[in-house]
Short mmCIF file of C-alpha atoms (C1' of nucleotides) in Angstrom, two decimals:
data_model
loop_
_atom_site.label_atom_id
_atom_site.label_comp_id
_atom_site.label_asym_id
_atom_site.label_seq_id
_atom_site.Cartn_x
_atom_site.Cartn_y
_atom_site.Cartn_z
CA MET A 1 -77.27 229.93 -37.56
CA ASP A 2 -80.58 231.43 -38.47
CA LYS A 3 -79.71 233.71 -41.35
CA GLY A 4 -83.13 235.30 -41.45
CA TYR A 5 -84.64 238.31 -39.78
CA LYS A 6 -85.63 238.37 -36.15
CA THR A 7 -89.37 238.71 -35.90
CA LYS A 8 -91.94 238.65 -33.16
CA GLN A 9 -93.57 235.50 -34.49
CA LYS A 10 -90.35 233.52 -34.53
CA GLN A 11 -89.63 234.64 -31.00
CA ILE A 12 -93.03 233.53 -29.75
CA ILE A 13 -92.92 230.18 -31.50
CA LEU A 14 -89.41 229.38 -30.36
CA GLU A 15 -90.22 230.35 -26.80
CA TYR A 16 -93.15 227.97 -26.67
CA ILE A 17 -91.20 225.09 -28.15
CA LYS A 18 -88.43 225.65 -25.66
CA SER A 19 -90.86 225.57 -22.78
CA SER A 20 -92.11 222.21 -24.05
CA LYS A 21 -88.74 220.60 -24.57
CA ASP A 22 -89.70 217.48 -22.64
CA LYS A 23 -92.68 216.80 -24.85
CA HIS A 24 -93.44 216.23 -28.49
CA ILE A 25 -95.80 218.84 -29.81
CA THR A 26 -97.55 219.15 -33.14
CA ALA A 27 -97.77 222.18 -35.37
CA ALA A 28 -101.48 222.34 -34.62
CA GLU A 29 -100.80 222.39 -30.89
CA ILE A 30 -98.40 225.27 -31.28
CA VAL A 31 -100.93 227.27 -33.23
CA ALA A 32 -103.71 226.44 -30.80
CA HIS A 33 -101.65 227.38 -27.79
CA LEU A 34 -100.48 230.67 -29.24
CA ASN A 35 -103.97 231.60 -30.30
CA SER A 36 -105.42 230.80 -26.91
CA ALA A 37 -102.67 232.91 -25.40
CA GLY A 38 -103.83 235.84 -27.44
CA THR A 39 -100.75 235.90 -29.63
CA SER A 40 -102.06 234.87 -33.00
CA VAL A 41 -99.63 233.31 -35.43
CA GLY A 42 -100.50 231.88 -38.82
CA VAL A 43 -100.27 228.17 -39.50
CA THR A 44 -98.06 228.78 -42.50
CA THR A 45 -95.55 230.67 -40.43
CA VAL A 46 -95.36 227.91 -37.87
CA TYR A 47 -94.67 225.27 -40.50
CA ARG A 48 -92.12 227.37 -42.29
CA TYR A 49 -90.26 228.28 -39.16
CA LEU A 50 -90.32 224.71 -37.88
CA ASP A 51 -88.79 223.56 -41.14
CA LYS A 52 -86.01 226.05 -40.69
CA LEU A 53 -85.42 225.04 -37.08
CA VAL A 54 -85.21 221.40 -38.10
CA GLU A 55 -82.77 222.28 -40.84
CA ILE A 56 -80.38 224.08 -38.52
CA GLY A 57 -80.71 221.38 -35.88
CA TYR A 58 -82.55 223.25 -33.15
CA VAL A 59 -85.62 221.10 -33.42
CA ARG A 60 -86.26 217.45 -34.10
CA LYS A 61 -89.16 216.21 -36.15
CA TYR A 62 -91.00 212.94 -35.61
CA ASN A 63 -93.62 211.11 -37.58
CA LEU A 64 -95.46 208.96 -35.12
CA ASP A 65 -99.07 209.09 -35.99
CA GLU A 66 -100.48 210.18 -39.29
CA LYS A 67 -103.72 211.17 -37.63
CA THR A 68 -102.27 213.85 -35.43
CA GLY A 69 -99.53 214.85 -37.80
CA ALA A 70 -95.81 215.34 -37.24
CA CYS A 71 -94.40 216.11 -33.81
CA TYR A 72 -91.58 218.47 -32.96
CA GLN A 73 -89.20 218.82 -30.04
CA TYR A 74 -86.65 221.43 -29.11
CA ILE A 75 -83.19 219.91 -28.69
CA LYS A 76 -80.72 222.78 -28.92
CA ASP A 77 -79.92 223.17 -25.20
CA ASN A 78 -80.50 219.50 -24.71
CA GLU A 79 -77.19 218.23 -25.96
CA GLU A 80 -77.27 214.95 -24.11
CA CYS A 81 -80.27 214.09 -26.23
CA VAL A 82 -78.04 213.62 -29.24
CA GLU A 83 -76.35 210.65 -27.67
CA HIS A 84 -79.22 208.55 -26.49
CA PHE A 85 -82.36 206.91 -27.68
CA HIS A 86 -85.92 207.89 -27.16
CA LEU A 87 -88.79 205.63 -26.31
CA LYS A 88 -92.25 206.85 -26.97
CA CYS A 89 -95.28 205.10 -25.52
CA VAL A 90 -97.88 204.77 -28.22
CA LYS A 91 -100.61 204.54 -25.63
CA CYS A 92 -100.05 207.33 -23.12
CA GLY A 93 -97.75 209.37 -25.32
CA GLU A 94 -95.06 209.68 -22.66
CA LEU A 95 -91.53 210.14 -23.92
CA TYR A 96 -88.65 208.40 -22.23
CA HIS A 97 -85.00 209.22 -22.67
CA ILE A 98 -82.81 206.21 -22.19
CA SER A 99 -79.09 206.24 -22.06
CA CYS A 100 -76.99 203.28 -21.01
CA ASP A 101 -74.01 201.34 -22.21
CA PHE A 102 -76.01 198.70 -23.95
CA MET A 103 -77.99 201.16 -25.98
CA GLN A 104 -74.92 203.20 -26.80
CA GLY A 105 -73.49 200.07 -28.33
CA ILE A 106 -76.25 199.96 -30.89
CA ASP A 107 -74.80 202.80 -32.88
CA GLU A 108 -71.42 201.13 -33.07
CA HIS A 109 -72.83 197.72 -33.84
CA VAL A 110 -75.02 198.91 -36.65
CA LEU A 111 -72.26 201.01 -38.15
CA GLU A 112 -69.70 198.24 -37.92
CA HIS A 113 -71.77 195.26 -38.94
CA HIS A 114 -74.37 196.82 -41.15
CA GLY A 115 -72.62 199.89 -42.55
CA PHE A 116 -75.39 202.12 -41.37
CA ARG A 117 -74.90 205.32 -39.39
CA ILE A 118 -77.89 205.86 -37.15
CA ASP A 119 -79.07 209.40 -36.64
CA ASN A 120 -80.40 209.65 -33.12
CA THR A 121 -81.89 213.03 -33.73
CA LYS A 122 -84.39 211.38 -36.02
CA THR A 123 -84.88 208.02 -34.38
CA VAL A 124 -87.51 207.06 -31.85
CA LEU A 125 -88.40 203.60 -30.63
CA TYR A 126 -92.10 203.08 -30.26
CA GLY A 127 -93.86 200.72 -27.93
CA LYS A 128 -95.64 200.55 -24.60
CA CYS A 129 -94.27 201.72 -21.30
CA LYS A 130 -94.56 199.82 -18.05
CA HIS A 131 -97.78 201.60 -17.14
CA CYS A 132 -99.48 200.76 -20.37
CA HIS A 133 -98.79 197.06 -20.87
CA SER A 134 -102.32 195.98 -21.48
CA MET B 1 -109.65 185.15 -38.84
CA ASP B 2 -111.31 187.25 -41.50
CA LYS B 3 -114.94 187.06 -40.55
CA GLY B 4 -116.10 188.74 -43.69
CA TYR B 5 -117.12 187.45 -47.07
CA LYS B 6 -114.62 186.26 -49.60
CA THR B 7 -114.61 188.60 -52.54
CA LYS B 8 -112.62 189.03 -55.69
CA GLN B 9 -111.21 192.38 -54.60
CA LYS B 10 -109.86 191.06 -51.32
CA GLN B 11 -108.26 188.17 -53.13
CA ILE B 12 -106.52 190.45 -55.60
CA ILE B 13 -105.28 192.87 -52.96
CA LEU B 14 -103.99 190.16 -50.64
CA GLU B 15 -102.24 188.44 -53.50
CA TYR B 16 -100.35 191.56 -54.44
CA ILE B 17 -99.33 192.35 -50.88
CA LYS B 18 -98.08 188.81 -50.46
CA SER B 19 -96.01 189.07 -53.60
CA SER B 20 -94.40 192.23 -52.19
CA LYS B 21 -93.65 190.90 -48.77
CA ASP B 22 -90.03 192.06 -48.89
CA LYS B 23 -90.99 195.62 -49.48
CA HIS B 24 -93.05 198.30 -47.85
CA ILE B 25 -95.80 199.46 -50.13
CA THR B 26 -98.27 202.27 -49.87
CA ALA B 27 -101.98 202.14 -50.44
CA ALA B 28 -101.52 204.29 -53.50
CA GLU B 29 -99.01 201.83 -54.93
CA ILE B 30 -101.42 198.98 -54.49
CA VAL B 31 -104.16 200.84 -56.28
CA ALA B 32 -101.82 201.93 -59.06
CA HIS B 33 -100.48 198.43 -59.59
CA LEU B 34 -103.90 196.83 -59.69
CA ASN B 35 -105.22 199.41 -62.08
CA SER B 36 -102.27 199.03 -64.42
CA ALA B 37 -102.82 195.28 -64.28
CA GLY B 38 -106.34 195.81 -65.53
CA THR B 39 -107.95 194.72 -62.30
CA SER B 40 -109.46 197.92 -61.01
CA VAL B 41 -110.09 198.18 -57.31
CA GLY B 42 -111.37 201.24 -55.51
CA VAL B 43 -109.16 203.20 -53.15
CA THR B 44 -111.73 202.92 -50.40
CA THR B 45 -111.73 199.17 -50.60
CA VAL B 46 -107.97 198.99 -50.36
CA TYR B 47 -107.89 201.13 -47.25
CA ARG B 48 -110.72 199.27 -45.59
CA TYR B 49 -109.25 195.89 -46.29
CA LEU B 50 -105.78 196.96 -45.19
CA ASP B 51 -107.23 198.12 -41.89
CA LYS B 52 -108.79 194.75 -41.41
CA LEU B 53 -105.60 192.92 -42.30
CA VAL B 54 -103.66 195.01 -39.83
CA GLU B 55 -106.24 194.29 -37.18
CA ILE B 56 -106.01 190.54 -37.59
CA GLY B 57 -102.23 190.69 -37.76
CA TYR B 58 -101.63 189.67 -41.38
CA VAL B 59 -100.20 193.02 -42.30
CA ARG B 60 -98.03 195.58 -40.58
CA LYS B 61 -98.50 199.29 -40.93
CA TYR B 62 -95.69 201.85 -40.82
CA ASN B 63 -95.73 205.59 -40.67
CA LEU B 64 -92.35 206.32 -42.11
CA ASP B 65 -92.79 209.38 -44.15
CA GLU B 66 -95.72 211.72 -44.09
CA LYS B 67 -95.10 212.68 -47.68
CA THR B 68 -95.72 209.30 -49.24
CA GLY B 69 -98.22 208.14 -46.67
CA ALA B 70 -98.37 204.97 -44.61
CA CYS B 71 -96.61 201.82 -45.74
CA TYR B 72 -97.83 198.27 -45.41
CA GLN B 73 -96.11 194.93 -45.38
CA TYR B 74 -97.43 191.39 -45.35
CA ILE B 75 -96.08 189.50 -42.37
CA LYS B 76 -98.29 186.47 -41.96
CA ASP B 77 -95.88 183.96 -43.52
CA ASN B 78 -92.98 186.16 -42.64
CA GLU B 79 -92.67 185.64 -38.93
CA GLU B 80 -89.02 186.56 -38.68
CA CYS B 81 -89.91 190.09 -39.71
CA VAL B 82 -91.69 190.60 -36.45
CA GLU B 83 -88.41 190.23 -34.66
CA HIS B 84 -86.17 192.58 -36.46
CA PHE B 85 -85.50 196.25 -36.87
CA HIS B 86 -85.72 198.48 -39.86
CA LEU B 87 -83.20 201.02 -40.99
CA LYS B 88 -84.24 203.73 -43.34
CA CYS B 89 -81.70 205.83 -45.16
CA VAL B 90 -82.74 209.44 -44.94
CA LYS B 91 -80.82 210.24 -48.07
CA CYS B 92 -81.65 207.59 -50.64
CA GLY B 93 -84.79 206.31 -48.98
CA GLU B 94 -83.72 202.70 -49.11
CA LEU B 95 -85.15 200.46 -46.40
CA TYR B 96 -83.01 197.80 -44.79
CA HIS B 97 -84.20 194.90 -42.71
CA ILE B 98 -81.64 193.91 -40.15
CA SER B 99 -81.85 190.89 -38.01
CA CYS B 100 -79.05 189.59 -35.83
CA ASP B 101 -78.47 188.44 -32.29
CA PHE B 102 -77.27 191.78 -31.08
CA MET B 103 -80.29 193.61 -32.34
CA GLN B 104 -82.61 190.95 -31.03
CA GLY B 105 -81.17 191.62 -27.61
CA ILE B 106 -82.42 195.17 -27.68
CA ASP B 107 -86.01 194.16 -27.14
CA GLU B 108 -85.06 192.10 -24.12
CA HIS B 109 -82.75 194.70 -22.72
CA VAL B 110 -85.22 197.52 -22.97
CA LEU B 111 -88.01 195.42 -21.52
CA GLU B 112 -85.91 194.16 -18.65
CA HIS B 113 -84.00 197.28 -17.72
CA HIS B 114 -86.39 199.99 -18.76
CA GLY B 115 -89.79 198.35 -18.47
CA PHE B 116 -90.60 199.24 -22.03
CA ARG B 117 -91.98 196.86 -24.61
CA ILE B 118 -90.78 197.92 -28.03
CA ASP B 119 -93.22 197.59 -30.88
CA ASN B 120 -91.23 196.79 -33.97
CA THR B 121 -94.21 197.36 -36.16
CA LYS B 122 -93.91 201.07 -35.47
CA THR B 123 -90.21 201.51 -35.02
CA VAL B 124 -87.75 202.58 -37.64
CA LEU B 125 -84.17 203.65 -37.14
CA TYR B 126 -83.17 206.57 -39.31
CA GLY B 127 -79.71 207.32 -40.58
CA LYS B 128 -77.47 207.00 -43.60
CA CYS B 129 -76.61 203.80 -45.36
CA LYS B 130 -73.15 202.83 -46.53
CA HIS B 131 -73.76 204.29 -49.96
CA CYS B 132 -74.81 207.66 -48.61
CA HIS B 133 -72.20 208.48 -46.01
CA SER B 134 -71.31 211.86 -47.35
"C1'" DT C 1 -84.60 250.29 -50.30
"C1'" DT C 2 -84.00 245.42 -50.46
"C1'" DG C 3 -85.62 241.20 -49.76
"C1'" DC C 4 -87.14 238.06 -46.29
"C1'" DG C 5 -91.35 237.14 -43.37
"C1'" DT C 6 -96.20 236.79 -42.86
"C1'" DG C 7 -100.81 235.22 -43.50
"C1'" DC C 8 -104.80 234.38 -46.18
"C1'" DA C 9 -106.69 231.43 -49.43
"C1'" DA C 10 -106.23 227.77 -52.37
"C1'" DA C 11 -104.07 223.64 -53.77
"C1'" DG C 12 -101.99 219.04 -52.93
"C1'" DG C 13 -101.97 214.63 -50.93
"C1'" DT C 14 -103.58 210.83 -48.03
"C1'" DT C 15 -107.24 208.77 -45.54
"C1'" DT C 16 -112.12 208.54 -43.98
"C1'" DT C 17 -117.15 208.70 -44.35
"C1'" DG C 18 -122.02 208.75 -46.40
"C1'" DC C 19 -124.80 206.45 -49.25
"C1'" DA C 20 -126.71 203.68 -52.76
"C1'" DT C 21 -125.73 199.63 -55.21
"C1'" DG C 22 -123.92 195.00 -55.73
"C1'" DG C 23 -122.51 190.44 -54.20
"C1'" DC C 24 -121.71 186.51 -50.76
"C1'" DA C 25 -123.77 183.04 -48.03
"C1'" DT D 1 -133.20 187.18 -47.53
"C1'" DG D 2 -129.84 189.46 -44.63
"C1'" DC D 3 -125.81 191.45 -44.22
"C1'" DC D 4 -121.41 192.65 -45.62
"C1'" DA D 5 -118.55 194.72 -49.42
"C1'" DT D 6 -117.84 197.96 -52.95
"C1'" DG D 7 -117.04 202.37 -55.06
"C1'" DC D 8 -118.13 206.93 -56.13
"C1'" DA D 9 -118.12 211.43 -54.43
"C1'" DA D 10 -117.36 214.38 -50.89
"C1'" DA D 11 -115.40 215.45 -46.61
"C1'" DA D 12 -111.75 215.74 -43.26
"C1'" DC D 13 -107.00 216.05 -42.31
"C1'" DC D 14 -102.28 217.85 -42.42
"C1'" DT D 15 -99.08 220.31 -45.10
"C1'" DT D 16 -97.42 223.17 -48.94
"C1'" DT D 17 -97.64 226.93 -52.31
"C1'" DG D 18 -98.99 231.43 -54.63
"C1'" DC D 19 -99.37 235.97 -53.92
"C1'" DA D 20 -99.75 240.51 -52.03
"C1'" DC D 21 -98.61 243.07 -48.22
"C1'" DG D 22 -95.69 244.10 -44.14
"C1'" DC D 23 -91.61 244.57 -41.71
"C1'" DA D 24 -86.44 243.97 -40.47
"C1'" DA D 25 -82.04 245.59 -41.54
#
DNA sequence: TTGCGTGCAAAGGTTTTGCATGGCA
DNA sequence: TGCCATGCAAAACCTTTGCACGCAA
């Protein structure tokens, strides 16, 4: 999988992402957390390692908000995540995993009728959750 | 709607966005086009006016790709666009607008069964189009 | 030893802000 | 006149790249 060397920095970064697998975190948040934890890691390293993790499929990358930058989520031991859709509340930031027959049918419908193969590891539906309907 | 003054710059910008209503264009593209057309408009003005247009609902803003920046699309006389989904091919970059009964049902389904109101102005489905299925 | 990994600094790109000037009403 | 709009320059962001040094194997 990861052809590279095993280093302390990679270990630390991966560990933190794993522990946040239910959330979307930004590169800046990773750096901030690691620094506040006393384990300093350079920004460059975080970005480069995240890129690699995305490439090999351990991590998913989202572009929700250009102000806060890209978000990342660990998905490796989260296999069921590949099959369903994600809803992200643009107000409170909460991430919902939804998986039901109707939604599963979307993939098939789009592929069959529109010739498009949806990649659920990259797709997130944005909107407002029940708590945030203004 | 637009409480501000009517100026030449606003007129030019709005005109161009209207003429590109089938596409998603970036702020940079607007500036580039207007400059090449001999009608120079400042970058600042474009951003400020776009913000206003988004606010009053004439224009939709997307954050598809952090590399090229945010995309905008005129939707005022384009009501059906509010109702449909967008598919973006991660390989060739092409953007497809899909609109059919099945897809329309997604909004309702998610709202009814999951209490989530999808915002199509922010949502894009990623995958591979028929030309790029490797 | 070999070559990838790291991190600092600098660059690259988009978007925002400060400020003085210009234009609409 | 009063107030908004404009645009330049600079700042503020996030992200990438160049380069020298460090470390894994």
